[in-house]
């Protein structure tokens, strides 16, 4: 209801109260008026009416309901007092800000204040703002920078280890939870510090000896530490050595808590992905061996990698409500999706893919960056092509595979059929069909540069097969890629996004794909591709995309000229890559339809112009016929200006090069361009051009074209030029 309607209703109820004589009726009217006051935001007046209604009729249960609702609303809107620890922790930052003051830092880390910071990181009920301040402090303390040569890091680690041991020694569950959650925070802020504590002799062994007797919450806290520690090489060894058995056994049980199973699945996956293993080692005084390898432990429990993958997939498919469970499952899948069989399993599961997209959209709404990055990594892995290796890299790979095979007594691995280009394209088509682009759209809007980068890379993967481009354009991919391509803060992300847009521009009519409103925005991103000397494929695709854009809109050509694109194209005409050289020449040919470019290339008085024409004439004699066609086409357009004809005439062997364009074995397109050049030369230079042209037997070549060419327009053009030569004094020999 509008305020006007509510005010009117308020007046009616107030009048009804004045006329009421029955307590029960009065109580009901008061409650109705209280609801109106509540809707108008006048909670205090509503509360008074409810109180009066209760006094009038103590049996009215509705009065209690409204009173409870108003009370809860009051508590929800009441300002939360600021926790004093926030300012206190921030003041601690100032005390450790100078990394050269080692004595002060040591004193602080020996104080109760330091313990209070660690406690705030580890207690589950710590308010968000307090935890953020504590993490900020730890991050600064444990990451002093490269110039802190005398920094007391060993002392800080020692103090953290003492706090950890103190909590563990009490034997109380609440203290164990605090110990492991604080250790997890140390791993998050500096993995080396966390590893130094966990990898101490006997720590992991003692933890794993009693873990089966711990309560579930402690087991989950331990598993979280093992999961994050699995990224450190020193921790991997002790985790595999002492924890493989418990990890495999717990993961294989159907009765295991969903949260615990997800964390363990992530841990096992990370250990396997990073090749962690432990050799059998004798325990002193004992003939038994500890868990010799992760593979053996999993084999003993009949636990396969596919089981782990399926378990983590089910977390998403079953729409688990616990955010930490989902995050652990996504992290595990991000690691396992490096394997080709897992990639296939994920993308062929339509329900999983749709769930993944839904989780991504929800994560964007809740600003869960770790979850978004994990999902982006999964999609990137699924759609990633094998890197293209040059001959030297291929040889090195063969030698490396051979060496690895000898050391492990295994056969030299053959090419994986699931990693061929055809297999990857099949996965990409499935990913597009499952609307993966929707997940990427929300990632592209993220403030995290890492998330935007993984989105750009996955977009690039998706547009690589030509068959998917139409559907992606329908899904609005351009709107997401344009901001990424124009990013100044993330140059690498911008390059990858620009290349994805270039692929779209090469095979699609720019008027349909981008429209006039976006075409001009693409000029700078595509020019940046052309300037990338480290990647000739990007240069080629940038040139091709610009050629397609410029071919349909003179405004684009003007924008390219204003952005100094000509200098870039001229440099690329000297590339050692034939395809880049050809594309640059084709781009330049397209640009000659732009008036400023035409004037620049045809004005013999401007410095450097003569050399530009000389290069075009050299390229018109190139081995690559497409390059010859582009270069001769450019000259044919420019030859309409007298200045260009004069410059061609001055070039050494210029007339000889023009004559070669009409050789009998030349393609008809180049012959046609040569005929047009000859026509312009005669029109502008008259007899000064006819004599050297006849000397190079151009007249005979034209006669041959007239007699043998099957293309009417070319044959007709040759006939016209022959007549023009005769009109300017040339004598044709029978």
XYZ file of C-alpha atoms in Angstrom, residues 251-677:
427
model
C 36.963 -41.308 2.063
C 35.809 -44.835 1.259
C 33.225 -45.048 4.055
C 29.645 -44.340 3.017
C 28.846 -43.192 6.571
C 31.469 -40.421 6.589
C 30.109 -36.935 7.218
C 29.550 -35.018 3.950
C 31.738 -32.091 5.054
C 34.605 -34.344 6.074
C 34.390 -36.429 2.902
C 34.548 -33.320 0.701
C 37.661 -32.011 2.478
C 39.393 -35.393 2.324
C 38.516 -35.754 -1.348
C 40.201 -32.407 -1.984
C 43.273 -33.441 0.020
C 43.717 -36.754 -1.801
C 43.180 -35.094 -5.158
C 45.753 -32.379 -4.443
C 48.310 -34.926 -3.253
C 47.858 -37.002 -6.384
C 47.842 -34.023 -8.742
C 51.155 -32.837 -7.338
C 52.731 -36.280 -7.515
C 53.164 -36.631 -3.756
C 54.415 -40.061 -2.668
C 56.364 -41.596 0.158
C 58.694 -44.537 0.005
C 58.485 -47.310 2.551
C 60.597 -46.427 5.593
C 61.513 -48.671 8.495
C 60.592 -47.492 11.951
C 63.623 -47.813 14.295
C 63.360 -50.935 16.420
C 60.404 -52.205 14.429
C 60.118 -54.464 11.410
C 56.912 -52.829 10.216
C 56.736 -50.003 7.722
C 54.600 -46.911 7.767
C 52.083 -46.183 4.973
C 54.461 -46.432 2.074
C 52.397 -44.701 -0.562
C 49.121 -42.977 -1.214
C 48.390 -45.340 -4.099
C 48.793 -48.396 -1.871
C 46.498 -46.935 0.775
C 43.793 -46.195 -1.781
C 44.210 -49.589 -3.417
C 43.895 -51.296 -0.034
C 40.558 -49.534 0.536
C 39.460 -50.202 -3.065
C 39.218 -46.431 -3.503
C 39.615 -45.150 -7.074
C 40.156 -41.647 -8.411
C 36.771 -41.878 -10.128
C 35.153 -42.431 -6.701
C 36.723 -39.219 -5.391
C 35.591 -37.295 -8.453
C 32.056 -38.655 -8.221
C 31.883 -37.799 -4.535
C 32.905 -34.183 -5.181
C 30.532 -33.901 -8.141
C 27.648 -35.062 -5.972
C 28.265 -32.228 -3.513
C 27.374 -29.754 -6.257
C 24.653 -31.860 -7.883
C 22.892 -32.360 -4.534
C 23.049 -28.595 -3.885
C 24.834 -28.807 -0.542
C 23.959 -25.869 1.716
C 27.258 -25.746 3.630
C 29.490 -23.229 1.803
C 32.735 -24.787 3.073
C 31.726 -28.200 1.703
C 31.017 -26.736 -1.730
C 34.293 -24.792 -1.698
C 36.296 -27.898 -0.820
C 34.576 -29.919 -3.544
C 35.252 -27.218 -6.136
C 38.901 -26.951 -5.072
C 39.331 -30.708 -5.394
C 37.741 -30.749 -8.836
C 39.956 -27.844 -9.907
C 42.949 -30.085 -9.255
C 41.492 -33.340 -10.588
C 40.220 -31.676 -13.799
C 43.814 -31.503 -14.971
C 43.352 -35.186 -15.869
C 41.816 -35.826 -19.286
C 39.439 -38.570 -18.121
C 38.103 -36.297 -15.366
C 37.568 -33.483 -17.892
C 35.448 -35.829 -19.975
C 33.528 -37.087 -16.961
C 32.659 -33.564 -15.815
C 31.590 -32.058 -19.125
C 29.473 -35.053 -20.118
C 27.489 -34.801 -16.879
C 24.821 -32.252 -17.804
C 23.370 -32.035 -14.303
C 26.799 -31.322 -12.822
C 27.592 -28.616 -15.391
C 24.279 -26.846 -14.776
C 24.881 -27.062 -11.026
C 28.369 -25.610 -11.512
C 26.928 -22.631 -13.409
C 24.275 -22.110 -10.718
C 26.916 -22.178 -7.960
C 28.998 -19.637 -9.898
C 26.067 -17.220 -10.194
C 25.282 -17.616 -6.492
C 28.968 -17.142 -5.587
C 29.021 -13.877 -7.521
C 26.005 -12.650 -5.549
C 27.791 -13.444 -2.263
C 31.221 -12.192 -3.417
C 32.843 -15.597 -2.839
C 36.034 -15.112 -4.851
C 37.734 -18.423 -3.918
C 34.670 -20.315 -5.135
C 34.485 -18.311 -8.379
C 38.175 -18.858 -9.069
C 37.830 -22.598 -8.475
C 34.872 -22.847 -10.872
C 36.734 -20.775 -13.447
C 39.728 -23.099 -13.154
C 37.517 -26.154 -13.733
C 35.994 -24.615 -16.877
C 39.414 -23.519 -18.115
C 40.852 -27.024 -17.616
C 37.915 -28.702 -19.354
C 38.246 -26.485 -22.439
C 42.028 -26.092 -22.604
C 43.896 -27.145 -25.749
C 47.321 -28.731 -25.603
C 50.078 -26.146 -26.065
C 51.489 -26.030 -29.584
C 55.159 -27.048 -29.427
C 57.834 -26.090 -31.927
C 60.306 -28.708 -33.190
C 62.818 -28.099 -30.405
C 60.150 -28.322 -27.698
C 58.769 -31.528 -29.225
C 62.236 -33.069 -29.157
C 62.755 -32.045 -25.530
C 59.390 -33.569 -24.604
C 60.338 -36.885 -26.239
C 63.623 -36.959 -24.309
C 61.874 -36.100 -21.043
C 59.217 -38.799 -21.543
C 61.925 -41.330 -22.342
C 63.888 -40.425 -19.209
C 60.784 -40.639 -17.005
C 59.847 -44.007 -18.505
C 63.307 -45.436 -17.779
C 63.332 -44.180 -14.192
C 59.901 -45.687 -13.461
C 60.263 -48.838 -15.582
C 57.172 -47.866 -17.567
C 56.556 -47.596 -21.276
C 56.990 -44.252 -22.980
C 53.552 -42.578 -22.792
C 51.682 -42.252 -26.048
C 49.556 -39.278 -27.021
C 46.342 -39.145 -25.008
C 43.332 -39.467 -27.377
C 41.281 -37.370 -24.941
C 43.674 -34.439 -25.419
C 43.553 -34.258 -29.218
C 42.118 -31.099 -30.763
C 38.990 -32.996 -31.843
C 38.404 -34.280 -28.312
C 38.865 -30.802 -26.841
C 36.454 -29.307 -29.379
C 33.850 -31.904 -28.426
C 34.208 -30.875 -24.780
C 33.965 -27.206 -25.701
C 30.728 -27.753 -27.641
C 29.248 -29.570 -24.631
C 30.390 -26.786 -22.285
C 28.734 -24.175 -24.512
C 25.548 -26.262 -24.709
C 25.486 -26.390 -20.896
C 25.583 -22.536 -20.767
C 29.070 -22.275 -19.273
C 29.235 -18.765 -20.720
C 26.731 -17.658 -18.060
C 29.235 -18.541 -15.344
C 31.970 -16.669 -17.201
C 29.771 -13.573 -17.485
C 29.608 -13.190 -13.709
C 33.355 -13.876 -13.400
C 34.131 -11.167 -15.960
C 32.505 -8.621 -13.611
C 34.649 -9.664 -10.639
C 37.048 -7.222 -8.980
C 39.676 -9.987 -8.732
C 42.258 -9.876 -11.521
C 42.863 -13.635 -11.181
C 39.175 -14.412 -11.710
C 38.960 -12.071 -14.698
C 42.056 -13.695 -16.177
C 40.653 -17.232 -15.893
C 37.378 -15.979 -17.410
C 39.235 -14.423 -20.350
C 41.255 -17.604 -20.941
C 38.150 -19.793 -20.866
C 36.320 -17.438 -23.220
C 39.278 -17.750 -25.581
C 39.052 -21.539 -25.382
C 35.313 -21.495 -26.101
C 35.573 -19.346 -29.246
C 38.491 -21.298 -30.728
C 36.263 -23.822 -32.578
C 34.441 -21.935 -35.313
C 31.289 -24.014 -34.753
C 30.626 -22.527 -31.292
C 30.956 -18.847 -32.188
C 27.413 -18.259 -33.406
C 25.847 -19.667 -30.242
C 28.224 -17.711 -28.014
C 27.336 -14.501 -29.832
C 23.660 -15.245 -29.174
C 24.509 -15.687 -25.475
C 25.966 -12.154 -25.341
C 29.657 -12.990 -25.126
C 30.739 -9.663 -26.652
C 29.338 -7.591 -23.767
C 31.433 -9.594 -21.302
C 34.621 -9.636 -23.368
C 34.725 -5.916 -24.215
C 35.413 -4.694 -20.631
C 38.076 -7.406 -20.221
C 39.742 -6.428 -23.496
C 39.758 -2.762 -22.516
C 41.223 -3.321 -19.054
C 44.259 -1.145 -18.328
C 45.000 -2.788 -14.961
C 45.321 -6.342 -16.321
C 47.295 -6.183 -19.594
C 47.631 -9.967 -19.915
C 43.907 -10.457 -19.343
C 43.220 -7.731 -21.923
C 45.395 -9.468 -24.520
C 43.681 -12.849 -24.070
C 40.198 -11.287 -24.192
C 41.191 -9.279 -27.289
C 42.315 -12.455 -29.019
C 38.955 -14.082 -28.267
C 37.179 -11.083 -29.806
C 39.511 -11.225 -32.809
C 38.511 -14.824 -33.503
C 34.873 -13.737 -33.515
C 35.624 -10.780 -35.802
C 37.484 -12.916 -38.344
C 34.627 -15.297 -39.144
C 31.549 -13.164 -38.461
C 30.122 -10.099 -40.169
C 31.168 -7.295 -37.776
C 27.875 -5.514 -38.362
C 26.027 -8.513 -36.896
C 28.549 -9.488 -34.217
C 29.410 -6.068 -32.811
C 27.336 -3.370 -34.468
C 28.576 0.161 -35.080
C 28.464 1.012 -31.373
C 31.141 -1.576 -30.462
C 33.261 -1.723 -33.641
C 35.216 1.422 -32.767
C 35.851 0.085 -29.223
C 37.659 -2.892 -30.741
C 40.311 -0.903 -32.623
C 42.689 -0.468 -29.690
C 42.422 -4.070 -28.397
C 43.107 -5.463 -31.888
C 46.034 -3.090 -32.437
C 47.465 -4.291 -29.108
C 47.409 -7.846 -30.506
C 49.351 -6.652 -33.550
C 52.011 -5.154 -31.275
C 52.547 -8.425 -29.357
C 55.933 -9.491 -30.739
C 55.969 -12.576 -28.506
C 53.078 -14.264 -30.303
C 52.788 -14.224 -34.088
C 49.400 -15.980 -34.016
C 47.995 -13.036 -32.069
C 49.529 -10.632 -34.575
C 47.953 -12.530 -37.462
C 44.528 -12.732 -35.815
C 44.649 -9.057 -34.831
C 45.411 -8.081 -38.441
C 42.679 -10.304 -39.862
C 40.115 -8.967 -37.379
C 41.007 -5.350 -38.178
C 40.793 -6.066 -41.914
C 37.294 -7.456 -41.485
C 36.219 -4.525 -39.302
C 37.684 -1.897 -41.609
C 36.121 -3.449 -44.707
C 32.607 -2.455 -43.654
C 33.042 0.920 -41.965
C 35.129 3.923 -42.975
C 34.879 5.219 -39.388
C 36.900 2.197 -38.285
C 39.588 2.999 -40.885
C 39.715 6.574 -39.618
C 40.061 5.326 -36.019
C 42.889 2.950 -37.000
C 44.712 5.798 -38.726
C 44.322 8.073 -35.690
C 45.645 5.318 -33.395
C 48.879 5.142 -35.465
C 47.936 1.756 -36.895
C 49.849 2.333 -40.143
C 53.209 2.236 -38.364
C 52.279 -1.130 -36.841
C 51.197 -2.590 -40.201
C 54.339 -1.355 -41.971
C 56.532 -3.011 -39.344
C 54.622 -6.279 -39.685
C 55.142 -6.215 -43.460
C 58.772 -7.015 -42.589
C 57.827 -10.015 -40.418
C 59.643 -13.299 -40.978
C 56.278 -15.060 -40.872
C 54.641 -15.244 -44.298
C 51.084 -15.274 -42.899
C 51.707 -12.182 -40.762
C 53.408 -10.433 -43.679
C 50.465 -11.264 -45.947
C 47.842 -10.132 -43.404
C 49.685 -6.846 -42.817
C 49.769 -6.160 -46.559
C 46.070 -6.999 -46.912
C 45.316 -4.649 -44.019
C 47.291 -1.869 -45.682
C 45.430 -2.459 -48.942
C 42.155 -2.035 -47.065
C 43.418 1.164 -45.429
C 44.124 2.848 -48.774
C 40.374 3.470 -49.090
C 40.800 5.924 -46.197
C 41.526 9.382 -47.652
C 44.335 10.361 -45.214
C 46.133 7.073 -45.942
C 45.737 7.454 -49.700
C 47.124 10.988 -49.504
C 50.016 9.895 -47.306
C 51.105 7.093 -49.646
C 50.677 9.030 -52.875
C 52.490 12.239 -51.871
C 56.051 11.904 -53.136
C 57.107 15.009 -51.204
C 56.540 13.409 -47.812
C 59.633 11.762 -46.311
C 59.642 7.979 -46.376
C 56.834 7.620 -48.898
C 59.206 6.464 -51.647
C 60.372 3.615 -49.411
C 56.794 2.605 -48.668
C 56.080 2.261 -52.407
C 59.364 0.403 -52.921
C 58.389 -2.159 -50.256
C 54.991 -2.666 -51.887
C 56.643 -3.286 -55.240
C 59.009 -5.812 -53.688
C 56.070 -7.600 -52.026
C 54.186 -7.628 -55.336
C 56.914 -10.050 -56.479
C 56.611 -12.260 -53.377
C 56.568 -16.070 -53.575
C 53.219 -16.137 -51.745
C 50.458 -15.416 -54.257
C 48.099 -13.914 -51.631
C 50.816 -11.435 -50.635
C 51.398 -10.591 -54.320
C 47.674 -10.045 -54.767
C 47.453 -7.717 -51.736
C 50.570 -5.716 -52.604
C 49.652 -5.301 -56.299
C 46.094 -4.385 -55.285
C 47.431 -1.653 -52.992
C 49.596 -0.296 -55.828
C 46.659 -0.418 -58.245
C 44.596 1.758 -55.887
C 47.420 4.195 -55.161
C 48.362 4.428 -58.852
C 45.279 6.565 -59.396
C 47.425 9.398 -58.025
C 50.156 10.837 -60.251
C 52.605 10.985 -57.345
C 52.459 7.226 -56.880
C 53.139 6.614 -60.591
C 56.127 8.933 -60.466
C 57.543 7.085 -57.462
C 57.059 3.662 -59.109
C 58.829 4.955 -62.228
C 61.833 6.064 -60.139
C 62.260 2.738 -58.387
C 65.092 0.555 -59.680
C 63.624 -2.136 -61.959
C 60.203 -0.664 -61.320
C 58.889 -1.240 -64.834
C 60.304 -4.761 -64.812
C 58.345 -5.544 -61.632
C 55.166 -4.074 -63.153
C 55.677 -6.206 -66.240
C 56.044 -9.383 -64.187
C 52.542 -8.852 -62.779
C 51.198 -9.797 -66.221
C 53.308 -12.901 -66.817
C 51.455 -15.730 -68.489
C 51.811 -18.017 -65.462
C 50.581 -15.359 -63.006
C 47.136 -15.729 -61.378
C 44.391 -13.738 -63.069
C 43.751 -11.507 -60.032
C 47.337 -10.239 -60.057
C 47.254 -9.818 -63.840
C 44.153 -7.656 -63.467
C 45.906 -5.459 -60.884
C 48.948 -5.182 -63.134
C 46.749 -4.040 -66.044
C 45.208 -1.342 -63.833
C 48.673 -0.123 -62.770
